[in-house]
Amino acid sequence: MAMFTTSWDDGHPLDLRMADLLARYGFAGTFYVPRRIPAGAACGPEGLPVIHGDSLRELGKAFEIGSHTLDHSDLAAVRIDEARRQVVGGKDWLEDELGHRVPGFCYPKGSHSPAIRRVVRDAGFSYARTTNDLYGHVRADPYQMPVSLHFYPRPRSELLRRLVKGGAWHARARTAVAAMRGGDLLSCLQAALDHVCRTGGMFHLWGHSWELEKFGGWRILEAFLGYAAERVPQQRRMTNGRLAQRAKLASQRRFAWLAPLAAAATLGEPGIVAEPLQRSPGPAAPLEERVEIEPADTRAFTGGRRLRWAMAR
């Protein structure tokens, strides 16, 4: 049985419409919000409006809110000190707005590197979402949380191009092939979800509410949420933060035999669950289902053979 999560970037005022739609079908979601999106900040020449104040706090009462830097800055395109200012400043601003800690982060434009991931970790975030797509399971590294599909219409050729360009074929080919069985956006999403439900992995849908408005995607999203609601039990619908927490617990259990060796070197990580600043984190939620973790692949890559095998499935 699949775990199902959604995430929506940029904090556009239309996120409130997105929240209403998710709530209507009983789905959780994580909204990644920058302080502002100025002109030319990776979302078009005119920038975008961002929710603040009471609207943001109201959204945060029902959904998880994560950070998206101060200015929607492409972190891989700026100096490391500016990247640090964007990451730390965005976290501080958002925590002041919400009144509680913010454990989750999303890389604007999906741009990250080992140095950027260290900045995010050192800022006190517990996980970070990427735009690395076509995954049907979580990854062991909490600062490289993958996604399954972007809610945006793409032809099969574009999905294939993204599969080839993104590498890690052994981890992504099956979900990609399943998605390519669909024709339009709705059937593509349905086919990929059916695949993940059969394999017992993770389905992570992400997108932008302002993008849905541009291409007229609201009815398609509503149809897909209705389809997913019939296939994903309530207890398997979760925020990005809860998914990250469960992946962490599963990874700890998998490598429990290494604990005595690693204990001396373990520095400890911040809690994954957002809590008021005055309170300490509560106990972790129990791991109620198997969470598939992508193994570290230390073998020689045989991508062509694996891809042909996956496409034949």
XYZ file of C-alpha atoms in Angstrom:
313
model
C 0.000 0.000 0.000
C 1.361 3.388 -1.019
C 2.172 6.312 1.194
C 0.843 9.496 -0.374
C 2.124 13.045 0.096
C 1.823 16.316 -1.770
C 3.832 19.542 -1.746
C 3.205 22.940 -3.278
C 5.858 25.588 -3.804
C 6.087 29.382 -3.741
C 3.371 30.399 -1.249
C 1.091 31.963 -3.871
C -2.317 33.213 -2.610
C -3.892 30.437 -4.711
C -2.394 27.998 -2.178
C -5.502 28.735 -0.101
C -7.624 27.296 -2.910
C -5.251 24.340 -3.056
C -5.672 23.803 0.690
C -9.449 23.795 0.360
C -9.272 21.180 -2.390
C -6.897 18.931 -0.444
C -9.059 19.193 2.671
C -12.198 18.316 0.705
C -10.672 14.954 -0.243
C -8.892 14.349 3.055
C -5.298 14.753 1.876
C -2.361 16.294 3.702
C 0.047 18.666 2.064
C 3.187 20.685 2.680
C 3.407 24.255 1.404
C 6.878 25.769 0.883
C 6.805 29.536 1.324
C 9.510 32.165 0.678
C 9.297 35.641 2.141
C 8.924 37.109 -1.327
C 9.442 36.306 -5.011
C 10.893 39.388 -6.678
C 11.026 40.024 -10.392
C 13.374 37.616 -12.130
C 13.580 35.200 -9.198
C 13.144 32.036 -11.284
C 9.353 32.435 -11.612
C 9.107 34.908 -14.453
C 10.121 38.500 -15.116
C 7.414 40.037 -12.925
C 7.772 37.974 -9.752
C 4.833 36.535 -7.836
C 2.731 37.522 -4.814
C 3.277 35.512 -1.612
C 0.883 34.968 1.295
C 1.877 36.504 4.624
C 0.401 37.221 8.020
C -3.020 35.865 8.946
C -3.472 33.984 5.661
C -0.205 32.135 6.160
C -0.996 31.328 9.786
C -4.459 30.092 8.819
C -2.921 27.792 6.211
C -0.445 26.553 8.821
C -3.213 25.476 11.191
C -4.230 22.633 8.884
C -1.133 21.968 6.759
C 2.608 21.792 7.171
C 4.527 24.904 6.132
C 8.141 24.627 4.994
C 10.762 27.201 4.077
C 11.677 28.211 0.532
C 14.445 30.789 1.298
C 13.999 34.530 1.721
C 13.731 35.508 -1.945
C 13.227 32.253 -3.864
C 16.937 32.361 -4.575
C 18.629 29.801 -6.822
C 21.119 28.630 -4.206
C 23.466 26.977 -6.674
C 23.852 30.265 -8.572
C 24.965 32.472 -5.648
C 27.986 32.601 -3.369
C 27.884 30.307 -0.364
C 27.568 33.192 2.119
C 24.527 34.511 0.229
C 23.070 31.000 0.105
C 23.498 30.778 3.881
C 21.792 34.146 4.350
C 18.870 33.013 2.193
C 18.466 29.699 4.010
C 18.878 30.955 7.580
C 16.974 34.186 6.980
C 14.075 32.361 5.361
C 13.825 29.982 8.302
C 13.948 32.787 10.882
C 11.315 34.837 9.048
C 8.926 31.917 8.643
C 9.266 30.795 12.259
C 8.512 34.341 13.396
C 5.416 34.391 11.190
C 4.108 31.022 12.368
C 5.282 31.016 15.991
C 6.765 27.525 15.860
C 9.787 25.731 14.498
C 9.928 24.883 10.801
C 11.692 21.556 10.134
C 11.235 21.356 6.358
C 12.953 23.097 3.452
C 12.585 23.054 -0.327
C 15.358 24.060 -2.748
C 14.143 26.786 -5.159
C 14.341 25.463 -8.730
C 15.497 22.193 -7.158
C 19.091 23.479 -7.202
C 21.365 21.911 -4.595
C 24.851 20.525 -4.082
C 26.728 18.906 -1.197
C 27.741 22.375 0.044
C 24.164 23.676 -0.152
C 22.829 20.604 1.629
C 25.314 21.229 4.455
C 24.068 24.806 4.734
C 20.484 23.555 5.010
C 21.400 20.933 7.604
C 23.470 23.389 9.648
C 20.583 25.875 9.629
C 18.596 23.358 11.697
C 16.318 21.846 9.063
C 15.522 18.157 9.451
C 14.823 17.422 5.790
C 14.831 19.120 2.395
C 12.693 18.377 -0.641
C 14.169 18.344 -4.127
C 12.637 18.197 -7.597
C 14.406 14.892 -8.351
C 11.431 13.134 -9.885
C 10.091 9.745 -11.012
C 10.808 8.098 -7.654
C 8.374 5.622 -6.146
C 10.149 5.350 -2.788
C 11.960 7.547 -0.294
C 15.720 7.978 -0.162
C 17.990 7.464 2.807
C 19.349 11.028 2.705
C 16.749 13.322 4.355
C 18.234 16.328 2.542
C 17.480 14.820 -0.863
C 13.776 14.005 -0.519
C 12.632 12.993 -4.014
C 9.266 13.432 -5.705
C 7.246 11.237 -8.014
C 5.571 13.582 -10.491
C 5.202 17.281 -11.131
C 1.576 18.303 -11.595
C 2.096 19.673 -15.068
C 1.192 18.235 -18.487
C 4.216 16.665 -20.158
C 4.451 14.438 -23.248
C 5.969 10.967 -22.937
C 9.102 12.206 -24.681
C 9.668 14.753 -21.903
C 9.252 12.113 -19.189
C 11.783 9.933 -20.999
C 14.181 12.864 -21.338
C 13.896 13.575 -17.609
C 14.519 9.927 -16.789
C 17.679 9.797 -18.892
C 18.979 13.179 -17.735
C 18.275 12.536 -14.048
C 20.302 9.316 -13.799
C 19.708 6.709 -11.057
C 17.777 4.649 -13.594
C 17.684 1.628 -11.322
C 15.647 3.682 -8.825
C 13.411 5.616 -11.238
C 12.735 3.557 -14.358
C 9.705 1.621 -13.117
C 7.809 4.723 -12.009
C 8.746 6.482 -15.255
C 7.550 3.601 -17.402
C 4.294 3.413 -15.456
C 3.705 7.147 -15.934
C 4.464 6.903 -19.659
C 1.661 4.374 -20.053
C -0.761 7.251 -19.533
C -1.709 9.607 -22.333
C -2.868 12.864 -20.772
C -1.904 14.282 -17.375
C -4.712 12.556 -15.465
C -4.065 9.086 -16.868
C -0.321 9.565 -16.353
C -0.872 10.326 -12.660
C -3.323 7.454 -12.263
C -0.975 4.936 -13.871
C 1.951 6.024 -11.706
C -0.149 5.898 -8.531
C -1.440 2.423 -9.411
C 2.150 1.252 -9.832
C 3.203 2.649 -6.455
C 0.143 1.151 -4.778
C 1.077 -2.270 -6.159
C 4.693 -1.997 -5.029
C 3.975 -0.473 -1.620
C 6.164 2.585 -2.042
C 5.691 6.351 -1.942
C 3.776 8.663 -4.253
C 4.832 12.306 -3.960
C 2.930 14.817 -6.080
C 4.290 18.366 -6.258
C 3.515 21.542 -8.119
C 2.561 25.218 -7.983
C -0.949 26.546 -7.487
C -0.214 29.502 -9.782
C 0.834 27.033 -12.482
C -2.479 25.163 -12.230
C -4.275 28.442 -12.775
C -2.244 29.109 -15.917
C -2.935 25.799 -17.665
C -6.401 25.167 -16.231
C -5.430 22.210 -14.061
C -7.862 22.510 -11.152
C -10.462 20.075 -12.504
C -7.750 17.582 -13.403
C -6.321 17.769 -9.889
C -9.747 17.319 -8.340
C -10.374 14.262 -10.504
C -7.025 12.785 -9.492
C -7.568 13.423 -5.781
C -10.926 11.685 -6.047
C -9.212 8.728 -7.744
C -6.473 8.637 -5.108
C -8.958 8.894 -2.240
C -10.423 5.543 -3.303
C -7.008 3.862 -3.251
C -5.003 5.389 -0.405
C -6.250 4.853 3.165
C -6.393 7.877 5.430
C -3.515 6.687 7.603
C -1.208 6.547 4.551
C -1.793 10.200 3.615
C 0.849 12.431 5.160
C 2.838 15.633 5.060
C 6.403 15.726 3.779
C 7.576 16.052 7.379
C 5.775 12.943 8.514
C 7.107 11.029 5.526
C 10.639 12.152 6.374
C 10.169 11.068 9.964
C 8.998 7.613 8.962
C 11.848 7.237 6.502
C 14.274 8.161 9.257
C 12.777 5.581 11.625
C 12.903 2.906 8.932
C 16.529 3.727 8.164
C 17.427 3.569 11.860
C 15.818 0.137 12.181
C 17.508 -1.122 9.058
C 20.951 -0.102 10.328
C 20.334 -0.738 14.034
C 23.181 -3.250 14.141
C 25.587 -0.364 13.384
C 24.393 1.728 16.329
C 27.151 0.729 18.786
C 29.789 1.666 16.198
C 28.173 4.957 15.236
C 27.069 6.154 18.675
C 30.290 7.971 19.447
C 30.161 9.901 16.176
C 26.447 10.734 16.177
C 25.723 14.397 16.707
C 21.941 14.054 16.799
C 19.412 15.690 14.486
C 16.701 18.229 15.218
C 13.177 16.847 15.695
C 11.129 16.395 12.574
C 7.752 17.428 13.982
C 7.036 21.158 14.199
C 6.299 22.236 17.746
C 5.814 25.551 19.550
C 9.091 27.238 20.339
C 8.449 26.858 24.054
C 7.980 23.101 23.951
C 10.329 20.203 23.374
C 9.542 17.679 20.625
C 7.088 14.937 21.486
C 7.686 11.227 20.923
C 8.072 10.035 17.379
C 5.060 8.489 15.698
C 5.163 4.681 15.430
C 6.221 3.160 12.151
C 2.974 1.562 11.008
C 4.040 0.375 7.606
C 7.098 -0.723 5.724
C 9.024 2.152 4.214
C 11.200 1.233 1.267
C 14.543 3.022 1.372
C 16.727 3.306 -1.692
C 19.921 1.376 -0.928
C 23.329 2.837 -1.491
C 24.311 1.487 -4.908
C 27.994 0.597 -4.716
C 27.891 -1.853 -7.602
C 28.948 -1.123 -11.154
C 26.013 0.447 -12.960
C 24.319 -1.646 -15.636
C 21.735 0.981 -16.545
C 20.972 -0.102 -20.099
C 20.108 -3.672 -19.120
C 18.062 -2.543 -16.120
C 16.164 0.035 -18.152
C 15.271 -2.489 -20.854
C 14.100 -4.894 -18.160
C 12.011 -2.218 -16.422
C 10.381 -1.094 -19.666
C 9.463 -4.681 -20.444
C 7.578 -5.002 -17.160
